């Protein structure tokens, strides 16, 4: 099975960039092995619909992003099956979040959406031109990490820690990584 761990977000809008920062953090700190499954990690930025040709090549998708939820504090971590979203999840957050929801729904309509899970955290700040995370969202990273590693372990993956980079140390160069609209992506 081909599995994609996809980080979504705009790194120039503070907490909005958590998906991108988190996937880069996992990529730089872990190596994953499985006897038959393949896991690939991708910084999808804000491409949303532009990611359809990439996403449809996978059978299993884990999207890492901010999620808005009614009545909860910033920094709350959610992990759920996209088809069984908790009732408090509000998909009317940032523009890219709505675009990603539309992208996944369009893929479902044509039968191209892989089995999809969401790993998200409720944001504190969505302000333009702030490169970094607020303390509450940064504090959620260890729980997000534990949740992801536990889920991948349940799929039979072995995670080997290969580095000890902090998420904060990766943020200054995060805008240089990922898929760019003018690049060809091959698997």
N, C-alpha and C. Protein backbone atom coordinates (compact mmCIF):
# COMPACT_ATOMS: atom_id res chain seq x y z
N UNK A 1 0.85 -1.18 0.00
CA UNK A 1 0.00 0.00 0.00
C UNK A 1 0.90 1.24 0.00
N UNK A 2 0.51 2.22 -0.80
CA UNK A 2 1.22 3.51 -0.83
C UNK A 2 0.49 4.50 0.05
N UNK A 3 1.21 5.08 1.01
CA UNK A 3 0.64 5.99 1.99
C UNK A 3 1.33 7.35 1.84
N UNK A 4 0.53 8.41 1.87
CA UNK A 4 1.07 9.77 1.79
C UNK A 4 0.76 10.51 3.08
N UNK A 5 1.81 11.05 3.70
CA UNK A 5 1.67 11.98 4.82
C UNK A 5 1.84 13.36 4.22
N UNK A 6 0.75 14.13 4.20
CA UNK A 6 0.69 15.40 3.49
C UNK A 6 0.51 16.56 4.45
N UNK A 7 1.48 17.46 4.50
CA UNK A 7 1.38 18.66 5.32
C UNK A 7 0.79 19.79 4.50
N UNK A 8 -0.24 20.43 5.03
CA UNK A 8 -0.93 21.52 4.34
C UNK A 8 -0.82 22.77 5.20
N UNK A 9 -0.66 23.93 4.55
CA UNK A 9 -0.69 25.17 5.29
C UNK A 9 0.13 26.26 4.66
N UNK A 10 -0.11 27.46 5.13
CA UNK A 10 0.61 28.64 4.66
C UNK A 10 1.58 29.07 5.76
N UNK A 11 2.87 28.85 5.52
CA UNK A 11 3.89 29.11 6.55
C UNK A 11 4.04 30.60 6.88
N UNK A 12 3.47 31.47 6.08
CA UNK A 12 3.57 32.91 6.34
C UNK A 12 2.46 33.42 7.26
N UNK A 13 1.60 32.51 7.74
CA UNK A 13 0.48 32.89 8.59
C UNK A 13 0.54 32.19 9.95
N UNK A 14 1.66 32.26 10.61
CA UNK A 14 1.84 31.73 11.97
C UNK A 14 1.38 30.28 12.08
N UNK A 15 0.41 30.01 12.94
CA UNK A 15 -0.04 28.64 13.20
C UNK A 15 -0.59 27.95 11.96
N UNK A 16 -1.01 28.71 10.99
CA UNK A 16 -1.51 28.17 9.74
C UNK A 16 -0.49 27.23 9.08
N UNK A 17 0.76 27.39 9.38
CA UNK A 17 1.82 26.58 8.76
C UNK A 17 2.13 25.28 9.49
N UNK A 18 1.38 24.92 10.53
CA UNK A 18 1.73 23.74 11.33
C UNK A 18 1.80 22.47 10.50
N UNK A 19 0.93 22.28 9.54
CA UNK A 19 0.96 21.05 8.73
C UNK A 19 2.27 20.90 7.99
N UNK A 20 2.71 21.98 7.37
CA UNK A 20 3.97 22.00 6.63
C UNK A 20 5.14 21.79 7.60
N UNK A 21 5.16 22.58 8.68
CA UNK A 21 6.25 22.47 9.65
C UNK A 21 6.32 21.07 10.26
N UNK A 22 5.17 20.50 10.57
CA UNK A 22 5.15 19.18 11.22
C UNK A 22 5.66 18.09 10.28
N UNK A 23 5.24 18.12 9.03
CA UNK A 23 5.71 17.10 8.08
C UNK A 23 7.22 17.25 7.85
N UNK A 24 7.71 18.46 7.78
CA UNK A 24 9.15 18.66 7.65
C UNK A 24 9.88 18.15 8.90
N UNK A 25 9.30 18.39 10.06
CA UNK A 25 9.87 17.92 11.33
C UNK A 25 9.94 16.38 11.34
N UNK A 26 8.87 15.73 10.96
CA UNK A 26 8.85 14.26 10.93
C UNK A 26 9.84 13.75 9.89
N UNK A 27 9.88 14.36 8.74
CA UNK A 27 10.79 13.96 7.67
C UNK A 27 12.25 14.05 8.10
N UNK A 28 12.60 15.11 8.81
CA UNK A 28 13.98 15.33 9.22
C UNK A 28 14.40 14.49 10.42
N UNK A 29 13.43 14.01 11.19
CA UNK A 29 13.74 13.30 12.44
C UNK A 29 13.52 11.79 12.41
N UNK A 30 12.80 11.28 11.42
CA UNK A 30 12.46 9.86 11.43
C UNK A 30 12.70 9.21 10.07
N UNK A 31 12.96 7.93 10.16
CA UNK A 31 13.00 7.07 8.97
C UNK A 31 11.98 5.96 9.25
N UNK A 32 11.15 5.65 8.25
CA UNK A 32 10.09 4.67 8.42
C UNK A 32 10.35 3.46 7.53
N UNK A 33 10.12 2.29 8.09
CA UNK A 33 10.27 1.06 7.31
C UNK A 33 9.05 0.18 7.51
N UNK A 34 8.75 -0.58 6.48
CA UNK A 34 7.65 -1.53 6.49
C UNK A 34 7.98 -2.60 5.47
N UNK A 35 7.60 -3.82 5.76
CA UNK A 35 7.97 -4.91 4.84
C UNK A 35 7.27 -4.80 3.49
N UNK A 36 6.08 -4.18 3.43
CA UNK A 36 5.40 -4.09 2.13
C UNK A 36 4.80 -2.72 1.82
N UNK A 37 4.48 -1.92 2.81
CA UNK A 37 3.90 -0.59 2.56
C UNK A 37 5.01 0.43 2.32
N UNK A 38 4.64 1.49 1.60
CA UNK A 38 5.57 2.59 1.35
C UNK A 38 4.95 3.88 1.86
N UNK A 39 5.69 4.63 2.67
CA UNK A 39 5.25 5.90 3.21
C UNK A 39 6.07 7.01 2.57
N UNK A 40 5.36 8.00 2.03
CA UNK A 40 6.03 9.18 1.48
C UNK A 40 5.48 10.41 2.19
N UNK A 41 6.35 11.40 2.40
CA UNK A 41 5.99 12.63 3.09
C UNK A 41 6.10 13.78 2.11
N UNK A 42 5.13 14.68 2.17
CA UNK A 42 5.09 15.78 1.22
C UNK A 42 4.58 17.06 1.87
N UNK A 43 5.30 18.14 1.65
CA UNK A 43 4.87 19.49 2.02
C UNK A 43 4.02 19.98 0.86
N UNK A 44 2.70 20.01 1.06
CA UNK A 44 1.78 20.41 0.01
C UNK A 44 1.45 21.89 0.03
N UNK A 45 1.96 22.62 1.02
CA UNK A 45 1.72 24.06 1.08
C UNK A 45 0.25 24.39 0.99
N UNK A 46 -0.10 25.25 0.05
CA UNK A 46 -1.49 25.67 -0.14
C UNK A 46 -2.01 25.27 -1.52
N UNK A 47 -1.42 24.24 -2.10
CA UNK A 47 -1.76 23.87 -3.48
C UNK A 47 -3.15 23.25 -3.63
N UNK A 48 -3.68 22.61 -2.61
CA UNK A 48 -5.02 22.01 -2.60
C UNK A 48 -5.32 21.27 -3.90
N UNK A 49 -6.15 21.84 -4.79
CA UNK A 49 -6.56 21.15 -6.01
C UNK A 49 -5.38 20.80 -6.91
N UNK A 50 -4.32 21.54 -6.83
CA UNK A 50 -3.11 21.22 -7.58
C UNK A 50 -2.45 19.93 -7.13
N UNK A 51 -2.86 19.43 -5.97
CA UNK A 51 -2.30 18.18 -5.43
C UNK A 51 -3.06 16.94 -5.90
N UNK A 52 -4.18 17.11 -6.57
CA UNK A 52 -5.00 15.96 -6.99
C UNK A 52 -4.20 14.93 -7.77
N UNK A 53 -3.40 15.32 -8.78
CA UNK A 53 -2.65 14.29 -9.51
C UNK A 53 -1.67 13.52 -8.64
N UNK A 54 -1.22 14.12 -7.57
CA UNK A 54 -0.31 13.45 -6.64
C UNK A 54 -1.10 12.54 -5.70
N UNK A 55 -2.12 13.10 -5.05
CA UNK A 55 -2.88 12.36 -4.05
C UNK A 55 -3.52 11.10 -4.63
N UNK A 56 -4.03 11.18 -5.85
CA UNK A 56 -4.75 10.03 -6.41
C UNK A 56 -3.84 8.83 -6.69
N UNK A 57 -2.53 9.00 -6.56
CA UNK A 57 -1.60 7.90 -6.75
C UNK A 57 -1.45 7.04 -5.49
N UNK A 58 -2.10 7.45 -4.39
CA UNK A 58 -1.96 6.77 -3.11
C UNK A 58 -3.26 6.07 -2.73
N UNK A 59 -3.11 5.06 -1.89
CA UNK A 59 -4.28 4.33 -1.39
C UNK A 59 -4.68 4.80 0.00
N UNK A 60 -3.81 5.56 0.65
CA UNK A 60 -4.02 5.96 2.05
C UNK A 60 -3.40 7.33 2.22
N UNK A 61 -4.12 8.23 2.86
CA UNK A 61 -3.68 9.62 3.00
C UNK A 61 -3.87 10.08 4.44
N UNK A 62 -2.82 10.71 4.97
CA UNK A 62 -2.91 11.38 6.26
C UNK A 62 -2.59 12.85 6.01
N UNK A 63 -3.58 13.72 6.21
CA UNK A 63 -3.41 15.15 6.01
C UNK A 63 -3.13 15.79 7.37
N UNK A 64 -2.06 16.57 7.45
CA UNK A 64 -1.72 17.30 8.67
C UNK A 64 -2.00 18.77 8.40
N UNK A 65 -2.82 19.38 9.27
CA UNK A 65 -3.27 20.74 9.00
C UNK A 65 -3.85 21.34 10.29
N UNK A 66 -4.19 22.61 10.22
CA UNK A 66 -4.98 23.19 11.29
C UNK A 66 -6.42 22.71 11.10
N UNK A 67 -7.15 22.61 12.17
CA UNK A 67 -8.58 22.34 12.11
C UNK A 67 -9.28 23.28 13.07
N UNK A 68 -10.35 23.85 12.61
CA UNK A 68 -11.14 24.69 13.50
C UNK A 68 -12.19 23.81 14.16
N UNK A 69 -12.39 24.01 15.44
CA UNK A 69 -13.38 23.24 16.19
C UNK A 69 -14.11 24.18 17.13
N UNK A 70 -15.41 24.02 17.16
CA UNK A 70 -16.22 24.87 18.02
C UNK A 70 -16.07 24.50 19.48
N UNK A 71 -15.86 25.52 20.31
CA UNK A 71 -15.85 25.33 21.75
C UNK A 71 -14.60 24.69 22.33
N UNK A 72 -13.47 24.73 21.61
CA UNK A 72 -12.25 24.15 22.17
C UNK A 72 -11.15 25.20 22.20
N UNK A 73 -10.16 24.96 23.03
CA UNK A 73 -9.02 25.86 23.17
C UNK A 73 -8.02 25.65 22.02
N UNK A 74 -7.25 26.66 21.75
CA UNK A 74 -6.15 26.54 20.79
C UNK A 74 -5.17 25.49 21.29
N UNK A 75 -4.59 24.75 20.36
CA UNK A 75 -3.63 23.72 20.71
C UNK A 75 -4.22 22.34 20.90
N UNK A 76 -5.55 22.20 20.76
CA UNK A 76 -6.19 20.88 20.87
C UNK A 76 -5.84 20.06 19.64
N UNK A 77 -5.44 18.81 19.85
CA UNK A 77 -5.04 17.91 18.76
C UNK A 77 -6.20 16.97 18.42
N UNK A 78 -6.44 16.82 17.13
CA UNK A 78 -7.47 15.91 16.63
C UNK A 78 -6.84 14.93 15.66
N UNK A 79 -7.28 13.68 15.72
CA UNK A 79 -6.91 12.69 14.72
C UNK A 79 -8.18 11.90 14.42
N UNK A 80 -8.62 11.93 13.17
CA UNK A 80 -9.88 11.27 12.84
C UNK A 80 -9.93 10.84 11.38
N UNK A 81 -10.79 9.86 11.15
CA UNK A 81 -11.11 9.41 9.80
C UNK A 81 -11.91 10.55 9.14
N UNK A 82 -11.50 10.97 7.97
CA UNK A 82 -12.16 12.07 7.27
C UNK A 82 -13.66 11.82 7.10
N UNK A 83 -14.04 10.56 6.92
CA UNK A 83 -15.45 10.21 6.72
C UNK A 83 -16.24 10.21 8.02
N UNK A 84 -15.56 10.36 9.15
CA UNK A 84 -16.22 10.35 10.45
C UNK A 84 -15.73 11.51 11.31
N UNK A 85 -15.73 12.70 10.75
CA UNK A 85 -15.23 13.88 11.46
C UNK A 85 -16.06 14.15 12.71
N UNK A 86 -15.40 14.50 13.82
CA UNK A 86 -16.14 14.86 15.04
C UNK A 86 -17.07 16.04 14.77
N UNK A 87 -18.19 16.06 15.46
CA UNK A 87 -19.21 17.08 15.20
C UNK A 87 -18.73 18.50 15.46
N UNK A 88 -17.73 18.68 16.33
CA UNK A 88 -17.27 20.04 16.63
C UNK A 88 -16.32 20.61 15.57
N UNK A 89 -15.88 19.78 14.63
CA UNK A 89 -14.99 20.27 13.57
C UNK A 89 -15.76 21.22 12.66
N UNK A 90 -15.20 22.39 12.44
CA UNK A 90 -15.79 23.43 11.60
C UNK A 90 -14.88 23.63 10.41
N UNK A 91 -15.31 23.23 9.24
CA UNK A 91 -14.48 23.27 8.04
C UNK A 91 -14.41 24.68 7.44
N UNK A 92 -14.95 25.68 8.10
CA UNK A 92 -14.96 27.03 7.55
C UNK A 92 -13.80 27.88 8.07
N UNK A 93 -12.63 27.29 8.15
CA UNK A 93 -11.46 28.00 8.67
C UNK A 93 -10.79 28.84 7.60
N UNK A 94 -9.53 28.64 7.43
CA UNK A 94 -8.75 29.42 6.48
C UNK A 94 -9.12 29.04 5.05
N UNK A 95 -8.70 29.86 4.12
CA UNK A 95 -8.99 29.61 2.71
C UNK A 95 -8.43 28.28 2.25
N UNK A 96 -7.20 27.96 2.65
CA UNK A 96 -6.62 26.70 2.17
C UNK A 96 -7.34 25.51 2.78
N UNK A 97 -7.83 25.65 4.00
CA UNK A 97 -8.55 24.55 4.65
C UNK A 97 -9.83 24.24 3.89
N UNK A 98 -10.56 25.27 3.51
CA UNK A 98 -11.79 25.09 2.73
C UNK A 98 -11.44 24.49 1.37
N UNK A 99 -10.36 24.97 0.74
CA UNK A 99 -9.95 24.43 -0.55
C UNK A 99 -9.55 22.96 -0.44
N UNK A 100 -8.90 22.57 0.65
CA UNK A 100 -8.51 21.17 0.82
C UNK A 100 -9.74 20.32 1.02
N UNK A 101 -10.73 20.80 1.79
CA UNK A 101 -11.99 20.07 1.96
C UNK A 101 -12.66 19.88 0.61
N UNK A 102 -12.73 20.94 -0.19
CA UNK A 102 -13.33 20.84 -1.53
C UNK A 102 -12.56 19.86 -2.40
N UNK A 103 -11.24 19.88 -2.30
CA UNK A 103 -10.40 18.97 -3.08
C UNK A 103 -10.72 17.53 -2.71
N UNK A 104 -10.75 17.22 -1.42
CA UNK A 104 -11.04 15.86 -0.98
C UNK A 104 -12.45 15.43 -1.39
N UNK A 105 -13.41 16.35 -1.29
CA UNK A 105 -14.78 16.03 -1.70
C UNK A 105 -14.87 15.80 -3.20
N UNK A 106 -14.18 16.60 -4.01
CA UNK A 106 -14.17 16.40 -5.46
C UNK A 106 -13.55 15.05 -5.80
N UNK A 107 -12.46 14.70 -5.12
CA UNK A 107 -11.82 13.42 -5.38
C UNK A 107 -12.76 12.27 -5.01
N UNK A 108 -13.54 12.43 -3.96
CA UNK A 108 -14.51 11.41 -3.56
C UNK A 108 -15.58 11.24 -4.64
N UNK A 109 -16.05 12.36 -5.21
CA UNK A 109 -17.10 12.29 -6.23
C UNK A 109 -16.68 11.50 -7.46
N UNK A 110 -15.40 11.57 -7.82
CA UNK A 110 -14.93 10.84 -9.00
C UNK A 110 -14.25 9.53 -8.64
N UNK A 111 -14.26 9.19 -7.36
CA UNK A 111 -13.72 7.91 -6.91
C UNK A 111 -12.22 7.84 -6.79
N UNK A 112 -11.55 8.99 -6.70
CA UNK A 112 -10.09 9.01 -6.62
C UNK A 112 -9.53 9.29 -5.23
N UNK A 113 -10.38 9.56 -4.24
CA UNK A 113 -9.86 9.89 -2.91
C UNK A 113 -9.45 8.62 -2.19
N UNK A 114 -8.20 8.59 -1.73
CA UNK A 114 -7.78 7.45 -0.92
C UNK A 114 -8.43 7.49 0.45
N UNK A 115 -8.31 6.39 1.19
CA UNK A 115 -8.75 6.38 2.59
C UNK A 115 -8.01 7.53 3.26
N UNK A 116 -8.74 8.42 3.94
CA UNK A 116 -8.15 9.67 4.41
C UNK A 116 -8.35 9.86 5.91
N UNK A 117 -7.25 10.23 6.57
CA UNK A 117 -7.27 10.61 7.97
C UNK A 117 -6.76 12.03 8.09
N UNK A 118 -7.22 12.73 9.12
CA UNK A 118 -6.79 14.10 9.39
C UNK A 118 -6.10 14.13 10.75
N UNK A 119 -4.90 14.70 10.78
CA UNK A 119 -4.19 14.99 12.03
C UNK A 119 -4.11 16.51 12.09
N UNK A 120 -4.87 17.09 13.01
CA UNK A 120 -4.94 18.54 13.05
C UNK A 120 -4.84 19.09 14.44
N UNK A 121 -4.56 20.37 14.48
CA UNK A 121 -4.49 21.09 15.75
C UNK A 121 -5.23 22.42 15.56
N UNK A 122 -5.97 22.83 16.59
CA UNK A 122 -6.68 24.10 16.50
C UNK A 122 -5.67 25.24 16.66
N UNK A 123 -5.72 26.20 15.74
CA UNK A 123 -4.73 27.28 15.75
C UNK A 123 -5.05 28.38 16.75
N UNK A 124 -4.01 29.12 17.09
CA UNK A 124 -4.16 30.29 17.95
C UNK A 124 -4.19 31.54 17.10
N UNK A 125 -3.21 31.66 16.20
CA UNK A 125 -3.03 32.88 15.44
C UNK A 125 -2.94 32.57 13.95
N UNK A 126 -3.75 33.27 13.19
CA UNK A 126 -3.65 33.20 11.74
C UNK A 126 -3.40 34.62 11.24
N UNK A 127 -2.20 35.08 11.47
CA UNK A 127 -1.83 36.44 11.10
C UNK A 127 -0.85 36.42 9.95
N UNK A 128 -1.01 37.36 9.00
CA UNK A 128 -0.09 37.39 7.87
C UNK A 128 1.32 37.80 8.28
N UNK A 129 2.27 37.22 7.59
CA UNK A 129 3.69 37.56 7.71
C UNK A 129 4.28 37.28 9.08
N UNK A 130 3.83 36.18 9.68
CA UNK A 130 4.43 35.72 10.93
C UNK A 130 4.93 34.31 10.67
N UNK A 131 6.25 34.15 10.61
CA UNK A 131 6.85 32.86 10.34
C UNK A 131 7.17 32.20 11.68
N UNK A 132 6.36 31.24 12.09
CA UNK A 132 6.58 30.57 13.36
C UNK A 132 5.27 30.13 13.96
N UNK A 133 5.33 29.50 15.12
CA UNK A 133 4.15 28.97 15.78
C UNK A 133 3.97 29.64 17.13
N UNK A 134 2.72 29.77 17.54
CA UNK A 134 2.45 30.30 18.87
C UNK A 134 2.77 29.22 19.91
N UNK A 135 2.97 29.60 21.16
CA UNK A 135 3.33 28.61 22.19
C UNK A 135 2.32 27.46 22.33
N UNK A 136 1.02 27.73 22.25
CA UNK A 136 0.02 26.66 22.41
C UNK A 136 0.09 25.64 21.29
N UNK A 137 0.29 26.09 20.07
CA UNK A 137 0.37 25.16 18.94
C UNK A 137 1.71 24.42 18.97
N UNK A 138 2.78 25.12 19.28
CA UNK A 138 4.09 24.46 19.40
C UNK A 138 4.04 23.38 20.49
N UNK A 139 3.32 23.65 21.57
CA UNK A 139 3.21 22.68 22.66
C UNK A 139 2.41 21.44 22.26
N UNK A 140 1.63 21.54 21.20
CA UNK A 140 0.83 20.41 20.71
C UNK A 140 1.66 19.44 19.87
N UNK A 141 2.83 19.85 19.42
CA UNK A 141 3.65 19.02 18.53
C UNK A 141 3.99 17.66 19.13
N UNK A 142 4.41 17.54 20.39
CA UNK A 142 4.70 16.21 20.93
C UNK A 142 3.49 15.26 20.88
N UNK A 143 2.29 15.75 21.16
CA UNK A 143 1.10 14.91 21.09
C UNK A 143 0.81 14.53 19.64
N UNK A 144 0.98 15.48 18.71
CA UNK A 144 0.78 15.17 17.29
C UNK A 144 1.77 14.08 16.86
N UNK A 145 3.01 14.23 17.29
CA UNK A 145 4.06 13.26 16.96
C UNK A 145 3.71 11.88 17.51
N UNK A 146 3.34 11.82 18.77
CA UNK A 146 2.98 10.55 19.40
C UNK A 146 1.78 9.92 18.69
N UNK A 147 0.79 10.72 18.35
CA UNK A 147 -0.41 10.24 17.66
C UNK A 147 -0.06 9.66 16.30
N UNK A 148 0.75 10.38 15.54
CA UNK A 148 1.15 9.91 14.21
C UNK A 148 1.96 8.63 14.32
N UNK A 149 2.95 8.60 15.18
CA UNK A 149 3.80 7.42 15.32
C UNK A 149 2.98 6.21 15.77
N UNK A 150 2.03 6.41 16.65
CA UNK A 150 1.16 5.32 17.10
C UNK A 150 0.31 4.80 15.94
N UNK A 151 -0.24 5.70 15.14
CA UNK A 151 -1.06 5.28 14.01
C UNK A 151 -0.22 4.52 12.99
N UNK A 152 0.96 5.04 12.67
CA UNK A 152 1.82 4.35 11.71
C UNK A 152 2.26 2.99 12.25
N UNK A 153 2.50 2.90 13.53
CA UNK A 153 2.84 1.62 14.15
C UNK A 153 1.68 0.64 14.00
N UNK A 154 0.44 1.12 14.15
CA UNK A 154 -0.72 0.24 13.99
C UNK A 154 -0.85 -0.28 12.56
N UNK A 155 -0.22 0.41 11.61
CA UNK A 155 -0.19 -0.04 10.21
C UNK A 155 1.02 -0.93 9.93
N UNK A 156 1.85 -1.14 10.96
CA UNK A 156 3.00 -2.02 10.82
C UNK A 156 4.31 -1.35 10.52
N UNK A 157 4.35 -0.01 10.57
CA UNK A 157 5.60 0.71 10.31
C UNK A 157 6.49 0.71 11.54
N UNK A 158 7.78 0.67 11.30
CA UNK A 158 8.78 0.88 12.34
C UNK A 158 9.36 2.27 12.13
N UNK A 159 9.36 3.07 13.17
CA UNK A 159 9.93 4.42 13.10
C UNK A 159 11.27 4.42 13.81
N UNK A 160 12.29 4.90 13.12
CA UNK A 160 13.62 5.02 13.71
C UNK A 160 13.97 6.49 13.80
N UNK A 161 14.28 6.94 15.00
CA UNK A 161 14.66 8.34 15.19
C UNK A 161 16.06 8.52 14.63
N UNK A 162 16.23 9.42 13.66
CA UNK A 162 17.53 9.62 13.02
C UNK A 162 18.15 10.98 13.35
N UNK A 163 17.38 11.85 13.97
CA UNK A 163 17.89 13.18 14.34
C UNK A 163 17.06 13.73 15.49
N UNK A 164 17.52 14.84 16.04
CA UNK A 164 16.84 15.48 17.17
C UNK A 164 16.56 16.96 16.86
N UNK A 165 16.12 17.25 15.64
CA UNK A 165 15.79 18.63 15.28
C UNK A 165 14.51 19.07 15.99
N UNK A 166 14.51 20.27 16.50
CA UNK A 166 13.27 20.82 17.04
C UNK A 166 12.47 21.42 15.89
N UNK A 167 11.17 21.50 16.07
CA UNK A 167 10.35 22.08 15.00
C UNK A 167 10.72 23.54 14.77
N UNK A 168 11.06 24.25 15.85
CA UNK A 168 11.45 25.66 15.72
C UNK A 168 12.70 25.85 14.86
N UNK A 169 13.62 24.89 14.93
CA UNK A 169 14.85 25.02 14.14
C UNK A 169 14.61 24.84 12.64
N UNK A 170 13.50 24.20 12.27
CA UNK A 170 13.20 23.94 10.86
C UNK A 170 12.37 25.04 10.22
N UNK A 171 11.69 25.82 11.02
CA UNK A 171 10.75 26.82 10.50
C UNK A 171 11.40 27.88 9.62
N UNK A 172 12.57 28.42 9.94
CA UNK A 172 13.11 29.49 9.09
C UNK A 172 13.31 29.11 7.61
N UNK A 173 13.53 27.84 7.32
CA UNK A 173 13.71 27.42 5.92
C UNK A 173 12.51 26.69 5.34
N UNK A 174 11.41 26.66 6.05
CA UNK A 174 10.26 25.86 5.61
C UNK A 174 9.68 26.34 4.28
N UNK A 175 9.77 27.61 3.99
CA UNK A 175 9.22 28.11 2.74
C UNK A 175 10.03 27.66 1.53
N UNK A 176 11.22 27.13 1.74
CA UNK A 176 12.08 26.69 0.64
C UNK A 176 11.82 25.24 0.24
N UNK A 177 11.00 24.53 1.03
CA UNK A 177 10.78 23.12 0.83
C UNK A 177 9.43 22.90 0.16
N UNK A 178 9.15 21.65 -0.16
CA UNK A 178 7.81 21.28 -0.64
C UNK A 178 7.69 21.30 -2.14
N UNK A 179 6.47 21.05 -2.58
CA UNK A 179 6.14 21.02 -4.00
C UNK A 179 5.81 22.45 -4.42
N UNK A 180 6.29 22.84 -5.55
CA UNK A 180 6.00 24.16 -6.09
C UNK A 180 5.20 23.97 -7.38
N UNK A 181 4.28 24.88 -7.63
CA UNK A 181 3.37 24.74 -8.77
C UNK A 181 4.10 24.58 -10.09
N UNK A 182 5.30 25.13 -10.22
CA UNK A 182 6.02 25.07 -11.48
C UNK A 182 6.94 23.86 -11.59
N UNK A 183 6.90 22.96 -10.60
CA UNK A 183 7.77 21.78 -10.62
C UNK A 183 7.01 20.54 -11.01
N UNK A 184 7.69 19.63 -11.63
CA UNK A 184 7.16 18.30 -11.92
C UNK A 184 7.38 17.45 -10.68
N UNK A 185 6.38 16.68 -10.26
CA UNK A 185 6.53 15.81 -9.11
C UNK A 185 6.42 14.38 -9.59
N UNK A 186 7.38 13.58 -9.30
CA UNK A 186 7.31 12.18 -9.69
C UNK A 186 7.53 11.29 -8.49
N UNK A 187 6.91 10.16 -8.55
CA UNK A 187 6.98 9.21 -7.44
C UNK A 187 7.77 8.01 -7.89
